GROMACS .gro file of C-alpha atoms in nm:
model
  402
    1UNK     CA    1   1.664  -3.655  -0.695
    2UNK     CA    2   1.764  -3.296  -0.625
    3UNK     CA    3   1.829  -3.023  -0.873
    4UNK     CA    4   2.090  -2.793  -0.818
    5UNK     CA    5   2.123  -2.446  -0.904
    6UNK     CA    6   2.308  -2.112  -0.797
    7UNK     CA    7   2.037  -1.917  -0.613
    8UNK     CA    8   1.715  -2.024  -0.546
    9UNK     CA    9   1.448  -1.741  -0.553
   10UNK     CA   10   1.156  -1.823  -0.404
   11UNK     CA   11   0.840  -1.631  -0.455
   12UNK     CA   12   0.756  -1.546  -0.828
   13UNK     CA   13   0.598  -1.172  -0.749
   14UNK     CA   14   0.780  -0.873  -0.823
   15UNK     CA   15   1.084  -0.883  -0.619
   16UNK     CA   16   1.123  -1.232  -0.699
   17UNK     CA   17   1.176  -1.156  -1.055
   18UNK     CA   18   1.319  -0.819  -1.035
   19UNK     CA   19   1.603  -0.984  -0.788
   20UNK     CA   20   1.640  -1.275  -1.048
   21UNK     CA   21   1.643  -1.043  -1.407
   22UNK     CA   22   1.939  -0.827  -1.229
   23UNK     CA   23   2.162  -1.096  -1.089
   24UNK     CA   24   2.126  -1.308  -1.431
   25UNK     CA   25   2.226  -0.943  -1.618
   26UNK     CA   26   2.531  -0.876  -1.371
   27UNK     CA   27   2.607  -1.219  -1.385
   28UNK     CA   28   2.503  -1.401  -1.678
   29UNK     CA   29   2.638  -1.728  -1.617
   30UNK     CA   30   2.455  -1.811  -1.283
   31UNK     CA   31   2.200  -2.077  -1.295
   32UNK     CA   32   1.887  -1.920  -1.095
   33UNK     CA   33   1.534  -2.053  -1.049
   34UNK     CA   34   1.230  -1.882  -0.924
   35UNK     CA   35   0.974  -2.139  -0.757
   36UNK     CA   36   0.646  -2.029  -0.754
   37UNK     CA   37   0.374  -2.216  -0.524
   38UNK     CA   38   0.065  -2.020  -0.745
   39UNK     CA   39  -0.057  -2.125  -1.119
   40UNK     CA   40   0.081  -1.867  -1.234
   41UNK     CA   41   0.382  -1.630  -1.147
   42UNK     CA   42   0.314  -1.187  -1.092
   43UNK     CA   43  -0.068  -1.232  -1.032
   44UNK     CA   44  -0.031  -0.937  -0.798
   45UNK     CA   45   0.114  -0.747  -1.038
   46UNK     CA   46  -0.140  -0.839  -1.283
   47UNK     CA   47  -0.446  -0.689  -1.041
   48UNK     CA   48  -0.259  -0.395  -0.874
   49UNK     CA   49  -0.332  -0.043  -1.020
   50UNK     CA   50  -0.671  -0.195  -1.093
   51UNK     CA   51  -0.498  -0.351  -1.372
   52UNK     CA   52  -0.272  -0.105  -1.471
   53UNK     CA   53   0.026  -0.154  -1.267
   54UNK     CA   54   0.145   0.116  -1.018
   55UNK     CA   55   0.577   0.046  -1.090
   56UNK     CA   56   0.697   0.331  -0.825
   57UNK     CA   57   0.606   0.699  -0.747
   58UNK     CA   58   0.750   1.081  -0.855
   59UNK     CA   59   0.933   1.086  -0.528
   60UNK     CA   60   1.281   1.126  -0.654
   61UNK     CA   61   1.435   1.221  -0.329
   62UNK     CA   62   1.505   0.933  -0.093
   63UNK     CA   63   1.453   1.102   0.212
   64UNK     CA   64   1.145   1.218   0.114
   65UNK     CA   65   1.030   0.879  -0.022
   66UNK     CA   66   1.066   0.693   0.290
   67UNK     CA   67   0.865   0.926   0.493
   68UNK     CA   68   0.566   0.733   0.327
   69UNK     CA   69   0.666   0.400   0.471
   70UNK     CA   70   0.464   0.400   0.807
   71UNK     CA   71   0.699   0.045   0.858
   72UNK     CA   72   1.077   0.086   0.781
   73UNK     CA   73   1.115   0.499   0.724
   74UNK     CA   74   1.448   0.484   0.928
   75UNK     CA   75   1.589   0.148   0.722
   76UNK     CA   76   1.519   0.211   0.369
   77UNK     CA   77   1.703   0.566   0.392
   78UNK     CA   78   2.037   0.352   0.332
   79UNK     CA   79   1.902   0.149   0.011
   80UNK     CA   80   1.724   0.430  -0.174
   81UNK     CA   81   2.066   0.595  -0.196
   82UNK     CA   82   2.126   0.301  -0.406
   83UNK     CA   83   1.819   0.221  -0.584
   84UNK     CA   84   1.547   0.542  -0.605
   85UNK     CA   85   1.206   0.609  -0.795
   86UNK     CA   86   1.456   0.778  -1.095
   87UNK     CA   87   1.668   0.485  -1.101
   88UNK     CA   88   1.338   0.255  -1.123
   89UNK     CA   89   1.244   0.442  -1.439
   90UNK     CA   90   1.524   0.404  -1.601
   91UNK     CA   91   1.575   0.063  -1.539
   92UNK     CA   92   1.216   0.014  -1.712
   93UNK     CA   93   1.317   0.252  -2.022
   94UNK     CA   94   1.659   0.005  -2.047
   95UNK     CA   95   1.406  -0.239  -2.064
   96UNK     CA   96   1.154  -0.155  -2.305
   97UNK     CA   97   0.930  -0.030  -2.100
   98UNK     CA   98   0.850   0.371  -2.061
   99UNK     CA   99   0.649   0.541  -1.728
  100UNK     CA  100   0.431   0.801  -1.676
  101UNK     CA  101   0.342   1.034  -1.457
  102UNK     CA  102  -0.047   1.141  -1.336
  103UNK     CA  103  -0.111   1.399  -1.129
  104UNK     CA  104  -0.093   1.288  -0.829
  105UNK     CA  105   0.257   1.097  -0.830
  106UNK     CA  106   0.193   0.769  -0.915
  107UNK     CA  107   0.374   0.602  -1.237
  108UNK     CA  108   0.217   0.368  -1.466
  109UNK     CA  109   0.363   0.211  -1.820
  110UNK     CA  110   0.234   0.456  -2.059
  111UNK     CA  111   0.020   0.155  -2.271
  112UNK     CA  112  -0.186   0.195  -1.901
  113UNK     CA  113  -0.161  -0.243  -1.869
  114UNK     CA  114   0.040  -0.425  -1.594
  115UNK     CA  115   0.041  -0.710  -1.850
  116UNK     CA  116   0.382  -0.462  -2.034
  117UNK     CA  117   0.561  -0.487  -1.698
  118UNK     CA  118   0.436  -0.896  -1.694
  119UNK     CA  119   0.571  -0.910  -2.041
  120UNK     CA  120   0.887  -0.757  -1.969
  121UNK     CA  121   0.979  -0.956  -1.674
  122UNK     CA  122   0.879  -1.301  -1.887
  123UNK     CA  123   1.079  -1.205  -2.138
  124UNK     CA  124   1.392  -1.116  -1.948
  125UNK     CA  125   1.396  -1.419  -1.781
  126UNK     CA  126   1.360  -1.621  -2.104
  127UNK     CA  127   1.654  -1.414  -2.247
  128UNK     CA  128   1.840  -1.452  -1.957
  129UNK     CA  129   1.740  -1.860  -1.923
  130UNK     CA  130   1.629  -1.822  -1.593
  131UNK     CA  131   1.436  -2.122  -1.461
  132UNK     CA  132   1.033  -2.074  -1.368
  133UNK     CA  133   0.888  -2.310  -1.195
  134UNK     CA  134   0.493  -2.271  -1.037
  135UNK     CA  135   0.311  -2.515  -0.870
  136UNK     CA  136   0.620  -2.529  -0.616
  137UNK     CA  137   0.444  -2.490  -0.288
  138UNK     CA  138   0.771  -2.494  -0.008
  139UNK     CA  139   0.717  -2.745   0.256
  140UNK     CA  140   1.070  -2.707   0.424
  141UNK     CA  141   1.413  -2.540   0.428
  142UNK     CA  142   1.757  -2.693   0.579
  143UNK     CA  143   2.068  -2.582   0.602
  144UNK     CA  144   2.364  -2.787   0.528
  145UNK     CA  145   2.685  -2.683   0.565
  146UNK     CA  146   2.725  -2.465   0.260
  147UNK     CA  147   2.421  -2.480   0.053
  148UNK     CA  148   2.041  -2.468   0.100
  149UNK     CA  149   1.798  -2.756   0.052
  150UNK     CA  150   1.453  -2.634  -0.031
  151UNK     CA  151   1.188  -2.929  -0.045
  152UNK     CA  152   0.855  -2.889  -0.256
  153UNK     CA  153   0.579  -3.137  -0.264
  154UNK     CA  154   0.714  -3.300  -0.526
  155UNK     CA  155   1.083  -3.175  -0.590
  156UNK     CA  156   1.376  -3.086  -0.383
  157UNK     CA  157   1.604  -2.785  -0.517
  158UNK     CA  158   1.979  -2.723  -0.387
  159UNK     CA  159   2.164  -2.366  -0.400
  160UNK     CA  160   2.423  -2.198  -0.246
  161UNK     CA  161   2.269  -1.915  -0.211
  162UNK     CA  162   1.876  -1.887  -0.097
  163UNK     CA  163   1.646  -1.541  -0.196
  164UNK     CA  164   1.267  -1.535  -0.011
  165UNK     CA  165   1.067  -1.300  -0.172
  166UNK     CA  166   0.763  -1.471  -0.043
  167UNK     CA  167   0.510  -1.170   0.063
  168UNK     CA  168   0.317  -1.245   0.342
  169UNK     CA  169   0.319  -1.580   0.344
  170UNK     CA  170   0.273  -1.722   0.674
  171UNK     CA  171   0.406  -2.077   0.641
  172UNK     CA  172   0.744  -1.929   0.511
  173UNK     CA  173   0.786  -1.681   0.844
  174UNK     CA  174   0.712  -2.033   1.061
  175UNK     CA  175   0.996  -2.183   0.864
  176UNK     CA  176   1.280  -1.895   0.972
  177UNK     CA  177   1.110  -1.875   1.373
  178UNK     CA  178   1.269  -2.243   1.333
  179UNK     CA  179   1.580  -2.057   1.199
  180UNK     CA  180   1.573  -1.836   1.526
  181UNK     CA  181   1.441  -1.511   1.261
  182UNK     CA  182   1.170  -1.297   1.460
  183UNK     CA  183   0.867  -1.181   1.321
  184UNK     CA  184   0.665  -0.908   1.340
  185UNK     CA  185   0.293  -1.050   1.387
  186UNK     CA  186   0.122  -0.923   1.123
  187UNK     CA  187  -0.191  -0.699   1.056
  188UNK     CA  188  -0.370  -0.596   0.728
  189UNK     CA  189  -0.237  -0.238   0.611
  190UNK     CA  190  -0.443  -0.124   0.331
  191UNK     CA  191  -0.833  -0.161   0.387
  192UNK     CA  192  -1.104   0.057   0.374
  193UNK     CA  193  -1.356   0.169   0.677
  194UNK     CA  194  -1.735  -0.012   0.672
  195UNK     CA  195  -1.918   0.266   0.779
  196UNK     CA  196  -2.311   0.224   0.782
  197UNK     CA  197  -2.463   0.597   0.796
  198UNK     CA  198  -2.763   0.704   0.631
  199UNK     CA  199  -2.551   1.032   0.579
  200UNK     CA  200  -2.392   0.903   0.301
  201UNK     CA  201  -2.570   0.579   0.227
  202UNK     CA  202  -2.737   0.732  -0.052
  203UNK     CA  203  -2.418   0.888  -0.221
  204UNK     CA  204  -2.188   0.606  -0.310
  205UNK     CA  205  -1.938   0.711  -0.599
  206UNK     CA  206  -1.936   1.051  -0.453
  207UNK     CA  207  -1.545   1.182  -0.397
  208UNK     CA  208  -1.421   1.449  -0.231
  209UNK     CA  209  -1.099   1.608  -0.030
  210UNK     CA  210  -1.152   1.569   0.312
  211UNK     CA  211  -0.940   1.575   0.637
  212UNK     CA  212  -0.978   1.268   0.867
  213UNK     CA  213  -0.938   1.204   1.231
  214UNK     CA  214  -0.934   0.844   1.440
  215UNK     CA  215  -1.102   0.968   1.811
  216UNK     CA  216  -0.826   0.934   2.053
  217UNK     CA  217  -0.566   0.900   1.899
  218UNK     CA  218  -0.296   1.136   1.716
  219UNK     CA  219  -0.423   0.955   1.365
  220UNK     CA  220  -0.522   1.194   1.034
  221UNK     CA  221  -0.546   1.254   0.759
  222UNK     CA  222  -0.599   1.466   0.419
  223UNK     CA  223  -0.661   1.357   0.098
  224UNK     CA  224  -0.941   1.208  -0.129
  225UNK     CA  225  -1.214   1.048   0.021
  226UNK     CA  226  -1.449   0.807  -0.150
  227UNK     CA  227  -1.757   0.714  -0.033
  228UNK     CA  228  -1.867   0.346  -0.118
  229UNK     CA  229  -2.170   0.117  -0.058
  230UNK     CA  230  -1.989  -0.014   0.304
  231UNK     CA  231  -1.839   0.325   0.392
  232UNK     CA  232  -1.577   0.487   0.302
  233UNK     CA  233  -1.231   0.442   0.098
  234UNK     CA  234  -1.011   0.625  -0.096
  235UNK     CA  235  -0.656   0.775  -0.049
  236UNK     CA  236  -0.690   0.963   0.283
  237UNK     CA  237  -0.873   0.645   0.410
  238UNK     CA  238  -0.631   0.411   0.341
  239UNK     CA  239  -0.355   0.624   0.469
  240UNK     CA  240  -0.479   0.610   0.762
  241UNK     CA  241  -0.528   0.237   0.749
  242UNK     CA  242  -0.181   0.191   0.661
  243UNK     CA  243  -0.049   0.405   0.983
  244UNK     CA  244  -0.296   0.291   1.215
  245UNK     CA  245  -0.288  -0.060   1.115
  246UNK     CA  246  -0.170  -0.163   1.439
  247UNK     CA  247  -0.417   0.069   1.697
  248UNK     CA  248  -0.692  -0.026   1.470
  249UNK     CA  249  -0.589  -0.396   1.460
  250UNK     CA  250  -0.576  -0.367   1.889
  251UNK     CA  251  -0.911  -0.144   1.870
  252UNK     CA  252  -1.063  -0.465   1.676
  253UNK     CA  253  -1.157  -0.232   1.395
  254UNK     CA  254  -1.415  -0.056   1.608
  255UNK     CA  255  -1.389   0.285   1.663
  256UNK     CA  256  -1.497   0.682   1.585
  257UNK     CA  257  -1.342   0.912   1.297
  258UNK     CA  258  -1.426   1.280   1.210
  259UNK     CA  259  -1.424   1.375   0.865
  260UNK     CA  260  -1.359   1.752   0.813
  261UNK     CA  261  -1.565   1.786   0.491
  262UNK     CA  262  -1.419   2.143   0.421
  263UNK     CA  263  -1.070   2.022   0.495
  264UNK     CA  264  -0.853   2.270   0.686
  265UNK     CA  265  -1.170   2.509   0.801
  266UNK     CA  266  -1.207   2.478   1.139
  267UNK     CA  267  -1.592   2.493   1.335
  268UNK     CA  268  -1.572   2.864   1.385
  269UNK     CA  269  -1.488   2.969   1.078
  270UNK     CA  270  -1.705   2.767   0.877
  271UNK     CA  271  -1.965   2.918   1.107
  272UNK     CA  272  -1.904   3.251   1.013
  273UNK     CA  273  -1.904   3.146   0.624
  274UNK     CA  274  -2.242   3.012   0.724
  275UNK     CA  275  -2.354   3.274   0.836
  276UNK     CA  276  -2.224   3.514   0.563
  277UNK     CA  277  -2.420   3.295   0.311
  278UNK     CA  278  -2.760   3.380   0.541
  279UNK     CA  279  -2.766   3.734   0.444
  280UNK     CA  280  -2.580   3.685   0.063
  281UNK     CA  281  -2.851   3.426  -0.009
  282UNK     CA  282  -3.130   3.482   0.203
  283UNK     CA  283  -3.352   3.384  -0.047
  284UNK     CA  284  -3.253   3.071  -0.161
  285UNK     CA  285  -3.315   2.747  -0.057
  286UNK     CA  286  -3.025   2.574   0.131
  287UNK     CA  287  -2.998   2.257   0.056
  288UNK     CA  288  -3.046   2.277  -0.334
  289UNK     CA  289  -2.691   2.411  -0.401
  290UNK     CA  290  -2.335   2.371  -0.249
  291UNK     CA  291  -2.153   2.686  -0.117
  292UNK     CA  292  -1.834   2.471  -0.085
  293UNK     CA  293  -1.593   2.243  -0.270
  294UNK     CA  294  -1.866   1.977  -0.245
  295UNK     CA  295  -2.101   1.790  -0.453
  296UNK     CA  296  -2.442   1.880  -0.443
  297UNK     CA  297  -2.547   1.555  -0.326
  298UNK     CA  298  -2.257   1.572  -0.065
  299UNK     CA  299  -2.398   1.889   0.077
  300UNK     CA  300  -2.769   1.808   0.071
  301UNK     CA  301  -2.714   1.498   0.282
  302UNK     CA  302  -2.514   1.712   0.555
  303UNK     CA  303  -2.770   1.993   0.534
  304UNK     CA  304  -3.035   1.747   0.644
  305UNK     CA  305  -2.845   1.613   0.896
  306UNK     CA  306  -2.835   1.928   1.066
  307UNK     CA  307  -3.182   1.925   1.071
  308UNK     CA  308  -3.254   2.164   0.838
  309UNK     CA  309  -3.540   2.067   0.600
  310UNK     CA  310  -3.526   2.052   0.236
  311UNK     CA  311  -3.757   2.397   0.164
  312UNK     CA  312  -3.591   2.608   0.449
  313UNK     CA  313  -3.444   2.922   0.353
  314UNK     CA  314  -3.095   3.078   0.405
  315UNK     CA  315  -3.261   3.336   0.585
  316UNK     CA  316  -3.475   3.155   0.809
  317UNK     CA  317  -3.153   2.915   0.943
  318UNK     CA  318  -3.217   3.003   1.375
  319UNK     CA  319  -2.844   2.973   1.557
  320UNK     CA  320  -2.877   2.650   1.665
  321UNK     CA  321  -2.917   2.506   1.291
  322UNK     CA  322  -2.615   2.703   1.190
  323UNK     CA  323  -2.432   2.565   1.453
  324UNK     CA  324  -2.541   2.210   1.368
  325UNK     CA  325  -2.452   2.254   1.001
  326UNK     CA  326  -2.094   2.399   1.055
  327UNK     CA  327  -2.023   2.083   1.257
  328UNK     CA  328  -2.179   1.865   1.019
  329UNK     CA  329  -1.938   2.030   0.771
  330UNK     CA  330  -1.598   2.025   0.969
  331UNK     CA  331  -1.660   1.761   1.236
  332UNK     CA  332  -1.898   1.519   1.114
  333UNK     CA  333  -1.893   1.206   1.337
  334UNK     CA  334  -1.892   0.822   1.209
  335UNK     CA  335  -1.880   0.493   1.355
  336UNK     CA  336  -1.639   0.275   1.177
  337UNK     CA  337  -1.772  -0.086   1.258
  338UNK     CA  338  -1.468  -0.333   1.107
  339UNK     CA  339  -1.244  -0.350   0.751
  340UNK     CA  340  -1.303  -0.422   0.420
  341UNK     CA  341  -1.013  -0.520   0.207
  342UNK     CA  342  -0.897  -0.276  -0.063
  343UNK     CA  343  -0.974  -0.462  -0.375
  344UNK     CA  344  -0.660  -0.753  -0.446
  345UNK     CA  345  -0.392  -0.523  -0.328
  346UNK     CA  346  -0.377  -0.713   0.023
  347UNK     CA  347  -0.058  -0.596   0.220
  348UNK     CA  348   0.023  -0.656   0.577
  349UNK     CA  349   0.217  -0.477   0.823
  350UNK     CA  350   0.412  -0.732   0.986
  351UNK     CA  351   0.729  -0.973   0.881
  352UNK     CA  352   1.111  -1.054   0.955
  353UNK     CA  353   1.203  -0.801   1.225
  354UNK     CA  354   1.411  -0.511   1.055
  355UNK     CA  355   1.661  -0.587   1.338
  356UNK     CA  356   1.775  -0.884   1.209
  357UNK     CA  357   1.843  -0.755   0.820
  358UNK     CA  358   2.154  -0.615   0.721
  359UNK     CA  359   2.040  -0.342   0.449
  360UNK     CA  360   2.383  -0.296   0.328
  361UNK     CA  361   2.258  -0.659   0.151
  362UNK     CA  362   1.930  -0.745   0.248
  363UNK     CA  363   2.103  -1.045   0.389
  364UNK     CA  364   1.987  -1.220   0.705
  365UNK     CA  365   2.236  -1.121   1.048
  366UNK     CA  366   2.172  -1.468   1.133
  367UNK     CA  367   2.238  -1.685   0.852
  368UNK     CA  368   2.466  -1.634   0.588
  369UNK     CA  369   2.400  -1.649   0.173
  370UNK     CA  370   2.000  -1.621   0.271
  371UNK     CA  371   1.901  -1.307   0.181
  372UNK     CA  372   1.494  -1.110   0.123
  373UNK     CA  373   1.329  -0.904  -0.060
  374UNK     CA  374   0.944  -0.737  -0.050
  375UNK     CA  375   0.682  -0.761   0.194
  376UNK     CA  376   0.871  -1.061   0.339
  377UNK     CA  377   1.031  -0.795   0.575
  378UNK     CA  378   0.824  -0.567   0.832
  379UNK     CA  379   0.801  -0.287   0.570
  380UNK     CA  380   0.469  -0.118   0.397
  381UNK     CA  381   0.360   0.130   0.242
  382UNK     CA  382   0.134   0.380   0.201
  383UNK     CA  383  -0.053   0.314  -0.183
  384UNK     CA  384   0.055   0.520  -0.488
  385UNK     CA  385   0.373   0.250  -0.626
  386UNK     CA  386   0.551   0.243  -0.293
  387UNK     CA  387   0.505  -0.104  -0.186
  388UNK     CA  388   0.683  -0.202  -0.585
  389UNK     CA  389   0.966   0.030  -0.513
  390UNK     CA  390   1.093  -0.078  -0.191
  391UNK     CA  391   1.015  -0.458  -0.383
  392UNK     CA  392   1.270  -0.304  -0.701
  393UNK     CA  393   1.556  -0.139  -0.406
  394UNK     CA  394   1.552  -0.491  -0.213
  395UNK     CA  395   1.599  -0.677  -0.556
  396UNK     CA  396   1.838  -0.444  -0.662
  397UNK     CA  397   2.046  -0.455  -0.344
  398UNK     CA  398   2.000  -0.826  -0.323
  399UNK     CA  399   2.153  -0.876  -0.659
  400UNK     CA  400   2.459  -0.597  -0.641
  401UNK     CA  401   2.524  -0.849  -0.327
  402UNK     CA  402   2.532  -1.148  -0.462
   0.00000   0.00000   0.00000
């Protein structure tokens, strides 16, 4: 028996129901369903934020935003004209739901729960008497003439019009190679470096700014650094994760970084600082207190690295410790020994090749009336809400489509 609708949405994650709430409110009389193949429909959303839900960043200008899309910079330029962080917001406040702003950029809902942003999605599709459907794991997609047959393991739907929003979901990208669609193979984006040094394998928790380097390659980057209990995390981490995520995906996740613990200081001059502190504190011990933006901790560790013991003096540093310690501080050396994924917020570089997308529509070149939105395509993001907004333009674009 098959069950016919208007569009068929599958994927029940952001885009999914962000495509589905605005073609239901531009069109009110289309019958939509969103199959689901989880429990439960927006689990990402639940866990992302760490629980608080990171809806879009304070980027306002869209070709500024896209410069933090390592994958799809040059294609989203077109669709953030349409749909932009400020337009985001204010679809949210239309919807009962108001965003802040922290300092560094990123918005949240100002009750600080994804489960607002779950809320408001459930209870736009109820008003809107859009169909929900979980436990609707896809197991094929035809083509007939003029409508799509989708086939679950129990059910088969029929629409007109057909809307992936499926993430990274590998079965679904075999599906469309059988529809000719080529994709991107893809690689984990977002992960954090395992890093086993006894330099910092006494100071997880400790955060800092630091600049970052992959050896050998034209890879950095500036920004918070976090040391954990298998190495090290944080934003300027995983920016660099997200950029590199193909060379470190080919260099099997083995390779050499510097961290520049006094970010833009370079070896010389922290070696002059150094030795400016020798005759201003000449007295005092060096490892008990840091000179620089660092923790105490922080600096201890990289003071006895140098080989500088815990009583020495200031005064008593010879040349060659000095040297040691100002390249301990700018140029500090770690072997990154494979990836540890950054908590549930899994994306992938990888997906339908941007080639074959016309994002006028987000419609497929290939196919007519089947159209994507979200990670589906080859597009990430750095993190701080930008994997959500280009999620809300695609949805947004799909719909004014449709």
């Amino acid at each position: 028996m098959n069950q016919n609708f208007d569009i068929i949405i599958v994927g029940g994650g952001a885009a999914g129901f962000f495509t589905a709430i605005n073609i239901a409110e531009k069109n009110p009389k289309t019958k939509i369903a969103i199959l689901e193949r989880g429990k439960e429909v927006l689990s990402k959303v639940r866990v992302s934020g760490g629980g608080r839900c990171n809806v879009t960043h304070a980027c306002f200008e869209p070709n500024e935003l896209v410069k933090f899309y390592p994958r799809g910079e040059k294609e989203l330029r077109g669709p953030f004209h349409q749909f932009c962080s400020g337009d985001t917001i204010e679809w949210f406040e239309k919807h009962g739901v108001e965003l802040k702003i922290e300092d560094d950029g990123r918005m949240f809902p100002v009750t600080d729960s994804s489960q607002t942003i779950i809320d408001c999605f459930m209870d736009a599709t109820q008003k809107l008497g859009i169909t929900v459907l979980t436990g609707q794991s896809v197991q094929s997609i035809y083509k007939k003439e003029n409508f799509w047959k989708v086939d679950t393991q129990n059910e088969n739907y029929i629409a007109p019009k057909l809307i992936l929003a499926t993430g990274s979901n590998p079965k679904i990208w075999e599906m469309l190679q059988t529809y000719g669609h080529a994709i991107v193979n893809p690689v984990p984006s977002l992960f954090t470096f395992n890093i086993k040094d006894s330099r910092i394998k006494e100071l997880p928790g400790v955060a800092t700014q630091a600049t970052v380097m992959v050896k050998d390659t034209k890879l950095t980057s500036t920004g918070p650094l976090l040391i954990t209990h298998w190495g090290m995390s944080g934003p300027a981490i995983l920016k660099l994760s997200a950029w590199g995520a193909r060379i470190l995906h080919d260099k099997n996740y083995q390779f050499i970084i510097y961290v520049n613990w006094l970010n833009d200081t370079d070896i010389e001059e922290a070696e002059q600082q150094l030795k400016k502190l020798k005759q201003d504190q000449a007295k005092k011990m060096v490892s008990k207190k840091s000179p620089f933006d660092l923790t105490n901790r922080l600096w201890e560790s990289l003071v006895l690295a140098s080989g500088i013991q815990a009583e020495t003096k200031w005064a008593d540093l010879s040349k060659v410790q000095l040297q040691a310690l100002a390249s301990q501080l700018t140029k500090g050396t770690f072997q990154v020994n494979g990836k540890s994924t950054f908590k549930e917020e899994f994306v992938t570089a990888g997906g339908i090749d941007l080639k074959e997308i016309n994002f006028k529509t987000m419609e497929s070149k290939l196919h007519e009336n089947l159209y994507f939105a979200g990670e589906i395509v080859n597009i990430d993001a750095i993190t701080g809400g930008f994997n959500f907004q280009n999620a809300w333009t695609a949805g947004f674009i799909v719909a004014n489509a449709i």
